[in-house]
Structure formats: structure tokens, C-alpha cells
């Protein structure tokens, strides 16, 4: 069955995710306001961009509570960069919290000004080596023991999976490498099957 993936489209790098998902045979739906949340979706993308702006717009558009309840309810999420910040339970030196569904502590703009943007290549657990594009990226300072660490760069955690939530500090959508998205889609497949059974 063809999957429909919701892509948070308030701000940031959402079009690149849509293109990648379409290449993988999915329908995509841009989530811009509460009306876009009416029809069901099989999974959710939280793209990179500016987490403070996204967080503010999520509240202003009235989408915040519904999206959070979906994630809490088991809907698969792939979050990149600012999306990781939205998912984090804790932000270093900052009392702000957004969805707070991923038990990690994240440091925003963690590489400082000079290393604002760079490319690395590291192994990702279950996938293999990936080219990683970091753009004013955060990293994960600390993860709860139940969080699976998928990758580290320079000693810092840059990709994790916790049940149905996959989050990375880099931008896979700016490369031609669809493997992380494919892994997310396999979670969506399982979720769709579990929803069918429940329904
Ligand atoms: N620096 C941004 C933030 O704090 C994240 C950057 C990105 O998503 N590429 O939200």
C-alpha cells in the first residue's frame, strides 16, 4: 500500500524531504495548519530549519498538541537537525521544551560559528557509511540507556533511534542517499499494519 507521509512545512528544509520520499514511492502531505491534520498519515517528518521559529509556529497554527499526541501514540517520526531539537526531552542551557518525546539532551548550535557547516562521513548502525551534512547543527550530549545510538561523529552522538523515533543532527535529505528514509519507511510499514489490526 502506498504510504502518505506528513512533512512539517512551516519553515526550513521540507521540500528536500518530500522529493526524497517521492523517489521512494510515497505520497507526501505538507503540514502547514490544523486543517492539514484532518486526514490520516502513516508517518511524520520534522525537517531542519530553525527550531525556535518552528516551535512558535507549531503553537500559533494550533498543530502542536495534535502532532505531539500522534508521536506519543506511536506514529513513526524522522527528525533532522531542528527536528531533533523539537523532539528532545532536554536542551542544554535552555528551559524551552517542545515535543519532549525523545529522552536525550541536545546542545543547539553545538559546533560554534567556525564549524557551523561541514561534511563528515561515518558509519550509521544498520545502514553503513553515510555522508553527513551538518548545518549549524546540534548534537546529542546525553541519551537515556534505552535510546539506540546509531552514529557518532567526533565523539558526539549525531543519530539515534528510540522505538518509532529516528533523529539525526545532519541532513540526509540534501544527499542522494535514501537509506535513512527507507529505514523510517519500514517503521511506517509496521505502524500501518498495527493500525489495521487495531482498527
Ligand atoms: N541551528 C538550528 C536550530 O537551532 C538547527 C539548524 C538546522 O536545522 N540545520 O534550530
mmCIF file with all atom_site columns, C-alpha atoms and ligand atoms in Angstrom:
data_model
loop_
_atom_site.group_PDB
_atom_site.id
_atom_site.type_symbol
_atom_site.label_atom_id
_atom_site.label_alt_id
_atom_site.label_comp_id
_atom_site.label_asym_id
_atom_site.label_entity_id
_atom_site.label_seq_id
_atom_site.pdbx_PDB_ins_code
_atom_site.Cartn_x
_atom_site.Cartn_y
_atom_site.Cartn_z
_atom_site.occupancy
_atom_site.B_iso_or_equiv
_atom_site.pdbx_formal_charge
_atom_site.auth_seq_id
_atom_site.auth_comp_id
_atom_site.auth_asym_id
_atom_site.auth_atom_id
_atom_site.pdbx_PDB_model_num
ATOM   1   C CA . UNK A 1 1   ? 0.000  0.000  0.000  1.00 0.00 ? 1   UNK A CA 1
ATOM   2   C CA . UNK A 1 2   ? 1.271  3.464  -0.912 1.00 0.00 ? 2   UNK A CA 1
ATOM   3   C CA . UNK A 1 3   ? 2.239  5.443  2.183  1.00 0.00 ? 3   UNK A CA 1
ATOM   4   C CA . UNK A 1 4   ? 1.293  9.035  2.860  1.00 0.00 ? 4   UNK A CA 1
ATOM   5   C CA . UNK A 1 5   ? 3.910  10.856 4.875  1.00 0.00 ? 5   UNK A CA 1
ATOM   6   C CA . UNK A 1 6   ? 3.207  14.170 6.556  1.00 0.00 ? 6   UNK A CA 1
ATOM   7   C CA . UNK A 1 7   ? 6.043  16.674 6.292  1.00 0.00 ? 7   UNK A CA 1
ATOM   8   C CA . UNK A 1 8   ? 6.025  19.616 8.683  1.00 0.00 ? 8   UNK A CA 1
ATOM   9   C CA . UNK A 1 9   ? 6.195  22.539 6.247  1.00 0.00 ? 9   UNK A CA 1
ATOM   10  C CA . UNK A 1 10  ? 6.226  25.632 8.425  1.00 0.00 ? 10  UNK A CA 1
ATOM   11  C CA . UNK A 1 11  ? 9.799  26.618 7.663  1.00 0.00 ? 11  UNK A CA 1
ATOM   12  C CA . UNK A 1 12  ? 13.132 25.104 6.681  1.00 0.00 ? 12  UNK A CA 1
ATOM   13  C CA . UNK A 1 13  ? 14.251 22.210 4.501  1.00 0.00 ? 13  UNK A CA 1
ATOM   14  C CA . UNK A 1 14  ? 10.987 20.344 3.933  1.00 0.00 ? 14  UNK A CA 1
ATOM   15  C CA . UNK A 1 15  ? 10.953 20.216 0.112  1.00 0.00 ? 15  UNK A CA 1
ATOM   16  C CA . UNK A 1 16  ? 14.128 18.120 0.004  1.00 0.00 ? 16  UNK A CA 1
ATOM   17  C CA . UNK A 1 17  ? 12.468 15.538 2.262  1.00 0.00 ? 17  UNK A CA 1
ATOM   18  C CA . UNK A 1 18  ? 9.381  15.466 0.061  1.00 0.00 ? 18  UNK A CA 1
ATOM   19  C CA . UNK A 1 19  ? 11.474 14.819 -3.044 1.00 0.00 ? 19  UNK A CA 1
ATOM   20  C CA . UNK A 1 20  ? 13.310 12.004 -1.317 1.00 0.00 ? 20  UNK A CA 1
ATOM   21  C CA . UNK A 1 21  ? 10.081 10.383 -0.098 1.00 0.00 ? 21  UNK A CA 1
ATOM   22  C CA . UNK A 1 22  ? 8.536  10.683 -3.541 1.00 0.00 ? 22  UNK A CA 1
ATOM   23  C CA . UNK A 1 23  ? 11.574 8.939  -5.014 1.00 0.00 ? 23  UNK A CA 1
ATOM   24  C CA . UNK A 1 24  ? 10.875 6.148  -2.537 1.00 0.00 ? 24  UNK A CA 1
ATOM   25  C CA . UNK A 1 25  ? 7.305  5.857  -3.828 1.00 0.00 ? 25  UNK A CA 1
ATOM   26  C CA . UNK A 1 26  ? 5.425  7.779  -1.111 1.00 0.00 ? 26  UNK A CA 1
ATOM   27  C CA . UNK A 1 27  ? 2.747  10.401 -1.249 1.00 0.00 ? 27  UNK A CA 1
ATOM   28  C CA . UNK A 1 28  ? 3.659  13.455 0.799  1.00 0.00 ? 28  UNK A CA 1
ATOM   29  C CA . UNK A 1 29  ? 1.435  15.937 2.555  1.00 0.00 ? 29  UNK A CA 1
ATOM   30  C CA . UNK A 1 30  ? 2.703  19.329 3.686  1.00 0.00 ? 30  UNK A CA 1
ATOM   31  C CA . UNK A 1 31  ? 1.515  20.125 7.189  1.00 0.00 ? 31  UNK A CA 1
ATOM   32  C CA . UNK A 1 32  ? 1.068  23.882 7.448  1.00 0.00 ? 32  UNK A CA 1
ATOM   33  C CA . UNK A 1 33  ? -2.021 24.370 9.568  1.00 0.00 ? 33  UNK A CA 1
ATOM   34  C CA . UNK A 1 34  ? -4.551 22.471 11.658 1.00 0.00 ? 34  UNK A CA 1
ATOM   35  C CA . UNK A 1 35  ? -6.722 21.633 8.613  1.00 0.00 ? 35  UNK A CA 1
ATOM   36  C CA . UNK A 1 36  ? -3.799 19.624 7.172  1.00 0.00 ? 36  UNK A CA 1
ATOM   37  C CA . UNK A 1 37  ? -4.026 17.301 10.176 1.00 0.00 ? 37  UNK A CA 1
ATOM   38  C CA . UNK A 1 38  ? -7.536 16.095 9.384  1.00 0.00 ? 38  UNK A CA 1
ATOM   39  C CA . UNK A 1 39  ? -6.657 13.245 7.027  1.00 0.00 ? 39  UNK A CA 1
ATOM   40  C CA . UNK A 1 40  ? -4.613 10.278 8.290  1.00 0.00 ? 40  UNK A CA 1
ATOM   41  C CA . UNK A 1 41  ? -0.898 9.903  7.620  1.00 0.00 ? 41  UNK A CA 1
ATOM   42  C CA . UNK A 1 42  ? 1.450  6.935  8.039  1.00 0.00 ? 42  UNK A CA 1
ATOM   43  C CA . UNK A 1 43  ? 4.468  8.806  9.356  1.00 0.00 ? 43  UNK A CA 1
ATOM   44  C CA . UNK A 1 44  ? 5.874  12.224 10.064 1.00 0.00 ? 44  UNK A CA 1
ATOM   45  C CA . UNK A 1 45  ? 8.949  14.192 9.016  1.00 0.00 ? 45  UNK A CA 1
ATOM   46  C CA . UNK A 1 46  ? 10.274 17.019 11.184 1.00 0.00 ? 46  UNK A CA 1
ATOM   47  C CA . UNK A 1 47  ? 12.740 18.845 8.923  1.00 0.00 ? 47  UNK A CA 1
ATOM   48  C CA . UNK A 1 48  ? 15.713 21.050 9.664  1.00 0.00 ? 48  UNK A CA 1
ATOM   49  C CA . UNK A 1 49  ? 15.417 24.794 9.863  1.00 0.00 ? 49  UNK A CA 1
ATOM   50  C CA . UNK A 1 50  ? 15.153 26.986 12.915 1.00 0.00 ? 50  UNK A CA 1
ATOM   51  C CA . UNK A 1 51  ? 13.662 25.176 15.887 1.00 0.00 ? 51  UNK A CA 1
ATOM   52  C CA . UNK A 1 52  ? 12.617 28.363 17.712 1.00 0.00 ? 52  UNK A CA 1
ATOM   53  C CA . UNK A 1 53  ? 10.625 29.543 14.690 1.00 0.00 ? 53  UNK A CA 1
ATOM   54  C CA . UNK A 1 54  ? 9.127  26.102 14.080 1.00 0.00 ? 54  UNK A CA 1
ATOM   55  C CA . UNK A 1 55  ? 8.174  25.749 17.754 1.00 0.00 ? 55  UNK A CA 1
ATOM   56  C CA . UNK A 1 56  ? 6.459  29.138 17.761 1.00 0.00 ? 56  UNK A CA 1
ATOM   57  C CA . UNK A 1 57  ? 4.580  28.429 14.519 1.00 0.00 ? 57  UNK A CA 1
ATOM   58  C CA . UNK A 1 58  ? 3.511  24.974 15.725 1.00 0.00 ? 58  UNK A CA 1
ATOM   59  C CA . UNK A 1 59  ? 1.717  26.673 18.613 1.00 0.00 ? 59  UNK A CA 1
ATOM   60  C CA . UNK A 1 60  ? 0.344  29.587 16.582 1.00 0.00 ? 60  UNK A CA 1
ATOM   61  C CA . UNK A 1 61  ? -1.140 27.289 13.948 1.00 0.00 ? 61  UNK A CA 1
ATOM   62  C CA . UNK A 1 62  ? -2.755 25.067 16.573 1.00 0.00 ? 62  UNK A CA 1
ATOM   63  C CA . UNK A 1 63  ? -0.885 21.966 15.356 1.00 0.00 ? 63  UNK A CA 1
ATOM   64  C CA . UNK A 1 64  ? 1.315  21.372 18.381 1.00 0.00 ? 64  UNK A CA 1
ATOM   65  C CA . UNK A 1 65  ? -0.948 19.241 20.588 1.00 0.00 ? 65  UNK A CA 1
ATOM   66  C CA . UNK A 1 66  ? -2.235 17.001 17.795 1.00 0.00 ? 66  UNK A CA 1
ATOM   67  C CA . UNK A 1 67  ? 1.224  16.281 16.428 1.00 0.00 ? 67  UNK A CA 1
ATOM   68  C CA . UNK A 1 68  ? 2.565  15.589 19.910 1.00 0.00 ? 68  UNK A CA 1
ATOM   69  C CA . UNK A 1 69  ? -0.295 13.173 20.592 1.00 0.00 ? 69  UNK A CA 1
ATOM   70  C CA . UNK A 1 70  ? 0.461  11.343 17.333 1.00 0.00 ? 70  UNK A CA 1
ATOM   71  C CA . UNK A 1 71  ? 4.106  10.889 18.320 1.00 0.00 ? 71  UNK A CA 1
ATOM   72  C CA . UNK A 1 72  ? 3.176  9.757  21.826 1.00 0.00 ? 72  UNK A CA 1
ATOM   73  C CA . UNK A 1 73  ? 0.691  7.351  20.221 1.00 0.00 ? 73  UNK A CA 1
ATOM   74  C CA . UNK A 1 74  ? 3.420  5.614  18.214 1.00 0.00 ? 74  UNK A CA 1
ATOM   75  C CA . UNK A 1 75  ? 3.454  7.343  14.850 1.00 0.00 ? 75  UNK A CA 1
ATOM   76  C CA . UNK A 1 76  ? 6.910  6.950  13.265 1.00 0.00 ? 76  UNK A CA 1
ATOM   77  C CA . UNK A 1 77  ? 8.937  10.163 13.054 1.00 0.00 ? 77  UNK A CA 1
ATOM   78  C CA . UNK A 1 78  ? 12.103 11.038 11.191 1.00 0.00 ? 78  UNK A CA 1
ATOM   79  C CA . UNK A 1 79  ? 13.542 14.244 12.616 1.00 0.00 ? 79  UNK A CA 1
ATOM   80  C CA . UNK A 1 80  ? 16.544 16.058 11.215 1.00 0.00 ? 80  UNK A CA 1
ATOM   81  C CA . UNK A 1 81  ? 18.533 18.812 12.891 1.00 0.00 ? 81  UNK A CA 1
ATOM   82  C CA . UNK A 1 82  ? 15.938 21.358 14.127 1.00 0.00 ? 82  UNK A CA 1
ATOM   83  C CA . UNK A 1 83  ? 13.515 18.417 14.206 1.00 0.00 ? 83  UNK A CA 1
ATOM   84  C CA . UNK A 1 84  ? 15.825 16.666 16.668 1.00 0.00 ? 84  UNK A CA 1
ATOM   85  C CA . UNK A 1 85  ? 15.665 19.778 18.860 1.00 0.00 ? 85  UNK A CA 1
ATOM   86  C CA . UNK A 1 86  ? 11.851 19.672 18.738 1.00 0.00 ? 86  UNK A CA 1
ATOM   87  C CA . UNK A 1 87  ? 11.856 16.048 19.899 1.00 0.00 ? 87  UNK A CA 1
ATOM   88  C CA . UNK A 1 88  ? 14.443 16.359 22.681 1.00 0.00 ? 88  UNK A CA 1
ATOM   89  C CA . UNK A 1 89  ? 13.350 15.999 26.276 1.00 0.00 ? 89  UNK A CA 1
ATOM   90  C CA . UNK A 1 90  ? 16.050 18.408 27.337 1.00 0.00 ? 90  UNK A CA 1
ATOM   91  C CA . UNK A 1 91  ? 18.005 21.271 25.772 1.00 0.00 ? 91  UNK A CA 1
ATOM   92  C CA . UNK A 1 92  ? 21.380 22.225 27.166 1.00 0.00 ? 92  UNK A CA 1
ATOM   93  C CA . UNK A 1 93  ? 21.265 25.573 28.989 1.00 0.00 ? 93  UNK A CA 1
ATOM   94  C CA . UNK A 1 94  ? 17.716 26.267 27.867 1.00 0.00 ? 94  UNK A CA 1
ATOM   95  C CA . UNK A 1 95  ? 14.452 25.706 29.694 1.00 0.00 ? 95  UNK A CA 1
ATOM   96  C CA . UNK A 1 96  ? 12.487 25.602 26.442 1.00 0.00 ? 96  UNK A CA 1
ATOM   97  C CA . UNK A 1 97  ? 10.854 22.278 25.600 1.00 0.00 ? 97  UNK A CA 1
ATOM   98  C CA . UNK A 1 98  ? 8.912  21.329 22.501 1.00 0.00 ? 98  UNK A CA 1
ATOM   99  C CA . UNK A 1 99  ? 7.509  17.824 21.946 1.00 0.00 ? 99  UNK A CA 1
ATOM   100 C CA . UNK A 1 100 ? 9.919  16.340 24.504 1.00 0.00 ? 100 UNK A CA 1
ATOM   101 C CA . UNK A 1 101 ? 9.240  12.745 23.421 1.00 0.00 ? 101 UNK A CA 1
ATOM   102 C CA . UNK A 1 102 ? 12.874 11.645 22.902 1.00 0.00 ? 102 UNK A CA 1
ATOM   103 C CA . UNK A 1 103 ? 14.889 11.022 26.090 1.00 0.00 ? 103 UNK A CA 1
ATOM   104 C CA . UNK A 1 104 ? 18.058 12.839 25.089 1.00 0.00 ? 104 UNK A CA 1
ATOM   105 C CA . UNK A 1 105 ? 19.792 16.097 25.998 1.00 0.00 ? 105 UNK A CA 1
ATOM   106 C CA . UNK A 1 106 ? 20.619 18.176 22.938 1.00 0.00 ? 106 UNK A CA 1
ATOM   107 C CA . UNK A 1 107 ? 23.035 21.042 22.568 1.00 0.00 ? 107 UNK A CA 1
ATOM   108 C CA . UNK A 1 108 ? 21.940 23.550 19.918 1.00 0.00 ? 108 UNK A CA 1
ATOM   109 C CA . UNK A 1 109 ? 24.415 25.156 17.503 1.00 0.00 ? 109 UNK A CA 1
ATOM   110 C CA . UNK A 1 110 ? 26.890 22.832 19.119 1.00 0.00 ? 110 UNK A CA 1
ATOM   111 C CA . UNK A 1 111 ? 29.829 23.251 16.770 1.00 0.00 ? 111 UNK A CA 1
ATOM   112 C CA . UNK A 1 112 ? 30.206 27.008 17.185 1.00 0.00 ? 112 UNK A CA 1
ATOM   113 C CA . UNK A 1 113 ? 30.431 29.595 14.466 1.00 0.00 ? 113 UNK A CA 1
ATOM   114 C CA . UNK A 1 114 ? 33.503 28.420 12.661 1.00 0.00 ? 114 UNK A CA 1
ATOM   115 C CA . UNK A 1 115 ? 32.316 24.872 12.325 1.00 0.00 ? 115 UNK A CA 1
ATOM   116 C CA . UNK A 1 116 ? 28.793 25.972 11.555 1.00 0.00 ? 116 UNK A CA 1
ATOM   117 C CA . UNK A 1 117 ? 28.599 23.826 8.439  1.00 0.00 ? 117 UNK A CA 1
ATOM   118 C CA . UNK A 1 118 ? 30.683 20.825 7.473  1.00 0.00 ? 118 UNK A CA 1
ATOM   119 C CA . UNK A 1 119 ? 30.513 17.408 5.880  1.00 0.00 ? 119 UNK A CA 1
ATOM   120 C CA . UNK A 1 120 ? 31.587 14.179 7.573  1.00 0.00 ? 120 UNK A CA 1
ATOM   121 C CA . UNK A 1 121 ? 31.381 10.505 6.730  1.00 0.00 ? 121 UNK A CA 1
ATOM   122 C CA . UNK A 1 122 ? 30.619 7.997  9.433  1.00 0.00 ? 122 UNK A CA 1
ATOM   123 C CA . UNK A 1 123 ? 29.015 4.612  9.891  1.00 0.00 ? 123 UNK A CA 1
ATOM   124 C CA . UNK A 1 124 ? 25.363 4.501  10.854 1.00 0.00 ? 124 UNK A CA 1
ATOM   125 C CA . UNK A 1 125 ? 24.280 1.372  12.671 1.00 0.00 ? 125 UNK A CA 1
ATOM   126 C CA . UNK A 1 126 ? 22.258 -0.931 10.435 1.00 0.00 ? 126 UNK A CA 1
ATOM   127 C CA . UNK A 1 127 ? 22.957 1.206  7.366  1.00 0.00 ? 127 UNK A CA 1
ATOM   128 C CA . UNK A 1 128 ? 26.683 1.616  6.745  1.00 0.00 ? 128 UNK A CA 1
ATOM   129 C CA . UNK A 1 129 ? 28.730 4.687  5.963  1.00 0.00 ? 129 UNK A CA 1
ATOM   130 C CA . UNK A 1 130 ? 26.828 7.850  5.196  1.00 0.00 ? 130 UNK A CA 1
ATOM   131 C CA . UNK A 1 131 ? 27.836 11.282 4.038  1.00 0.00 ? 131 UNK A CA 1
ATOM   132 C CA . UNK A 1 132 ? 26.611 13.674 6.713  1.00 0.00 ? 132 UNK A CA 1
ATOM   133 C CA . UNK A 1 133 ? 25.934 17.335 6.068  1.00 0.00 ? 133 UNK A CA 1
ATOM   134 C CA . UNK A 1 134 ? 25.882 19.419 9.220  1.00 0.00 ? 134 UNK A CA 1
ATOM   135 C CA . UNK A 1 135 ? 24.369 22.902 9.026  1.00 0.00 ? 135 UNK A CA 1
ATOM   136 C CA . UNK A 1 136 ? 24.521 24.916 12.278 1.00 0.00 ? 136 UNK A CA 1
ATOM   137 C CA . UNK A 1 137 ? 23.861 21.555 13.773 1.00 0.00 ? 137 UNK A CA 1
ATOM   138 C CA . UNK A 1 138 ? 23.081 20.371 17.265 1.00 0.00 ? 138 UNK A CA 1
ATOM   139 C CA . UNK A 1 139 ? 24.498 17.204 18.767 1.00 0.00 ? 139 UNK A CA 1
ATOM   140 C CA . UNK A 1 140 ? 23.243 14.870 21.443 1.00 0.00 ? 140 UNK A CA 1
ATOM   141 C CA . UNK A 1 141 ? 25.124 15.302 24.693 1.00 0.00 ? 141 UNK A CA 1
ATOM   142 C CA . UNK A 1 142 ? 23.425 12.525 26.573 1.00 0.00 ? 142 UNK A CA 1
ATOM   143 C CA . UNK A 1 143 ? 20.982 9.771  25.717 1.00 0.00 ? 143 UNK A CA 1
ATOM   144 C CA . UNK A 1 144 ? 18.942 7.592  28.062 1.00 0.00 ? 144 UNK A CA 1
ATOM   145 C CA . UNK A 1 145 ? 20.080 3.928  28.127 1.00 0.00 ? 145 UNK A CA 1
ATOM   146 C CA . UNK A 1 146 ? 17.034 2.780  26.164 1.00 0.00 ? 146 UNK A CA 1
ATOM   147 C CA . UNK A 1 147 ? 17.945 5.031  23.232 1.00 0.00 ? 147 UNK A CA 1
ATOM   148 C CA . UNK A 1 148 ? 19.821 3.231  20.456 1.00 0.00 ? 148 UNK A CA 1
ATOM   149 C CA . UNK A 1 149 ? 22.849 5.194  19.316 1.00 0.00 ? 149 UNK A CA 1
ATOM   150 C CA . UNK A 1 150 ? 23.103 4.944  15.538 1.00 0.00 ? 150 UNK A CA 1
ATOM   151 C CA . UNK A 1 151 ? 26.106 7.141  14.919 1.00 0.00 ? 151 UNK A CA 1
ATOM   152 C CA . UNK A 1 152 ? 28.755 9.395  16.404 1.00 0.00 ? 152 UNK A CA 1
ATOM   153 C CA . UNK A 1 153 ? 30.961 11.987 14.754 1.00 0.00 ? 153 UNK A CA 1
ATOM   154 C CA . UNK A 1 154 ? 33.975 13.453 16.528 1.00 0.00 ? 154 UNK A CA 1
ATOM   155 C CA . UNK A 1 155 ? 32.917 11.668 19.705 1.00 0.00 ? 155 UNK A CA 1
ATOM   156 C CA . UNK A 1 156 ? 29.426 13.194 19.717 1.00 0.00 ? 156 UNK A CA 1
ATOM   157 C CA . UNK A 1 157 ? 26.173 11.352 19.166 1.00 0.00 ? 157 UNK A CA 1
ATOM   158 C CA . UNK A 1 158 ? 24.615 12.511 15.899 1.00 0.00 ? 158 UNK A CA 1
ATOM   159 C CA . UNK A 1 159 ? 21.935 9.897  15.152 1.00 0.00 ? 159 UNK A CA 1
ATOM   160 C CA . UNK A 1 160 ? 19.638 7.870  17.402 1.00 0.00 ? 160 UNK A CA 1
ATOM   161 C CA . UNK A 1 161 ? 16.573 5.695  17.334 1.00 0.00 ? 161 UNK A CA 1
ATOM   162 C CA . UNK A 1 162 ? 14.156 5.349  20.204 1.00 0.00 ? 162 UNK A CA 1
ATOM   163 C CA . UNK A 1 163 ? 11.309 2.984  19.360 1.00 0.00 ? 163 UNK A CA 1
ATOM   164 C CA . UNK A 1 164 ? 9.491  4.690  16.471 1.00 0.00 ? 164 UNK A CA 1
ATOM   165 C CA . UNK A 1 165 ? 11.505 7.923  16.600 1.00 0.00 ? 165 UNK A CA 1
ATOM   166 C CA . UNK A 1 166 ? 14.617 8.352  14.447 1.00 0.00 ? 166 UNK A CA 1
ATOM   167 C CA . UNK A 1 167 ? 16.529 11.586 14.854 1.00 0.00 ? 167 UNK A CA 1
ATOM   168 C CA . UNK A 1 168 ? 19.751 12.886 13.398 1.00 0.00 ? 168 UNK A CA 1
ATOM   169 C CA . UNK A 1 169 ? 21.758 16.064 13.697 1.00 0.00 ? 169 UNK A CA 1
ATOM   170 C CA . UNK A 1 170 ? 22.698 16.075 9.998  1.00 0.00 ? 170 UNK A CA 1
ATOM   171 C CA . UNK A 1 171 ? 20.729 16.433 6.779  1.00 0.00 ? 171 UNK A CA 1
ATOM   172 C CA . UNK A 1 172 ? 20.360 13.167 4.821  1.00 0.00 ? 172 UNK A CA 1
ATOM   173 C CA . UNK A 1 173 ? 17.801 14.838 2.550  1.00 0.00 ? 173 UNK A CA 1
ATOM   174 C CA . UNK A 1 174 ? 20.447 17.017 0.880  1.00 0.00 ? 174 UNK A CA 1
ATOM   175 C CA . UNK A 1 175 ? 22.274 13.939 -0.439 1.00 0.00 ? 175 UNK A CA 1
ATOM   176 C CA . UNK A 1 176 ? 21.134 11.216 -2.843 1.00 0.00 ? 176 UNK A CA 1
ATOM   177 C CA . UNK A 1 177 ? 21.304 8.644  -0.049 1.00 0.00 ? 177 UNK A CA 1
ATOM   178 C CA . UNK A 1 178 ? 17.795 7.407  0.703  1.00 0.00 ? 178 UNK A CA 1
ATOM   179 C CA . UNK A 1 179 ? 18.739 4.713  3.232  1.00 0.00 ? 179 UNK A CA 1
ATOM   180 C CA . UNK A 1 180 ? 17.784 6.548  6.424  1.00 0.00 ? 180 UNK A CA 1
ATOM   181 C CA . UNK A 1 181 ? 14.436 7.499  4.894  1.00 0.00 ? 181 UNK A CA 1
ATOM   182 C CA . UNK A 1 182 ? 13.974 3.874  3.834  1.00 0.00 ? 182 UNK A CA 1
ATOM   183 C CA . UNK A 1 183 ? 14.602 2.764  7.424  1.00 0.00 ? 183 UNK A CA 1
ATOM   184 C CA . UNK A 1 184 ? 11.980 5.260  8.594  1.00 0.00 ? 184 UNK A CA 1
ATOM   185 C CA . UNK A 1 185 ? 9.540  3.917  5.971  1.00 0.00 ? 185 UNK A CA 1
ATOM   186 C CA . UNK A 1 186 ? 9.981  0.386  7.289  1.00 0.00 ? 186 UNK A CA 1
ATOM   187 C CA . UNK A 1 187 ? 8.786  1.710  10.680 1.00 0.00 ? 187 UNK A CA 1
ATOM   188 C CA . UNK A 1 188 ? 5.830  3.310  8.891  1.00 0.00 ? 188 UNK A CA 1
ATOM   189 C CA . UNK A 1 189 ? 5.018  -0.051 7.315  1.00 0.00 ? 189 UNK A CA 1
ATOM   190 C CA . UNK A 1 190 ? 4.898  -1.731 10.745 1.00 0.00 ? 190 UNK A CA 1
ATOM   191 C CA . UNK A 1 191 ? 2.844  1.135  12.153 1.00 0.00 ? 191 UNK A CA 1
ATOM   192 C CA . UNK A 1 192 ? 0.312  0.869  9.300  1.00 0.00 ? 192 UNK A CA 1
ATOM   193 C CA . UNK A 1 193 ? -0.035 -2.876 9.949  1.00 0.00 ? 193 UNK A CA 1
ATOM   194 C CA . UNK A 1 194 ? -0.532 -2.333 13.687 1.00 0.00 ? 194 UNK A CA 1
ATOM   195 C CA . UNK A 1 195 ? -3.176 0.322  12.987 1.00 0.00 ? 195 UNK A CA 1
ATOM   196 C CA . UNK A 1 196 ? -5.002 -2.066 10.634 1.00 0.00 ? 196 UNK A CA 1
ATOM   197 C CA . UNK A 1 197 ? -5.048 -4.733 13.328 1.00 0.00 ? 197 UNK A CA 1
ATOM   198 C CA . UNK A 1 198 ? -6.229 -2.259 15.963 1.00 0.00 ? 198 UNK A CA 1
ATOM   199 C CA . UNK A 1 199 ? -8.895 -0.847 13.622 1.00 0.00 ? 199 UNK A CA 1
HETATM 200 N N1 . LIG B 2 .   ? 20.540 25.800 14.420 1.00 0.00 ? 1   LIG B N1 1
HETATM 201 C C1 . LIG B 2 .   ? 19.198 25.383 14.155 1.00 0.00 ? 1   LIG B C1 1
HETATM 202 C C2 . LIG B 2 .   ? 18.337 25.386 15.427 1.00 0.00 ? 1   LIG B C2 1
HETATM 203 O O1 . LIG B 2 .   ? 18.834 25.606 16.465 1.00 0.00 ? 1   LIG B O1 1
HETATM 204 C C3 . LIG B 2 .   ? 19.173 23.999 13.538 1.00 0.00 ? 1   LIG B C3 1
HETATM 205 C C4 . LIG B 2 .   ? 19.877 24.030 12.210 1.00 0.00 ? 1   LIG B C4 1
HETATM 206 C C5 . LIG B 2 .   ? 19.302 23.104 11.177 1.00 0.00 ? 1   LIG B C5 1
HETATM 207 O O2 . LIG B 2 .   ? 18.186 22.574 11.309 1.00 0.00 ? 1   LIG B O2 1
HETATM 208 N N2 . LIG B 2 .   ? 20.034 22.948 10.106 1.00 0.00 ? 1   LIG B N2 1
HETATM 209 O O3 . LIG B 2 .   ? 17.180 25.196 15.330 1.00 0.00 ? 1   LIG B O3 1
#
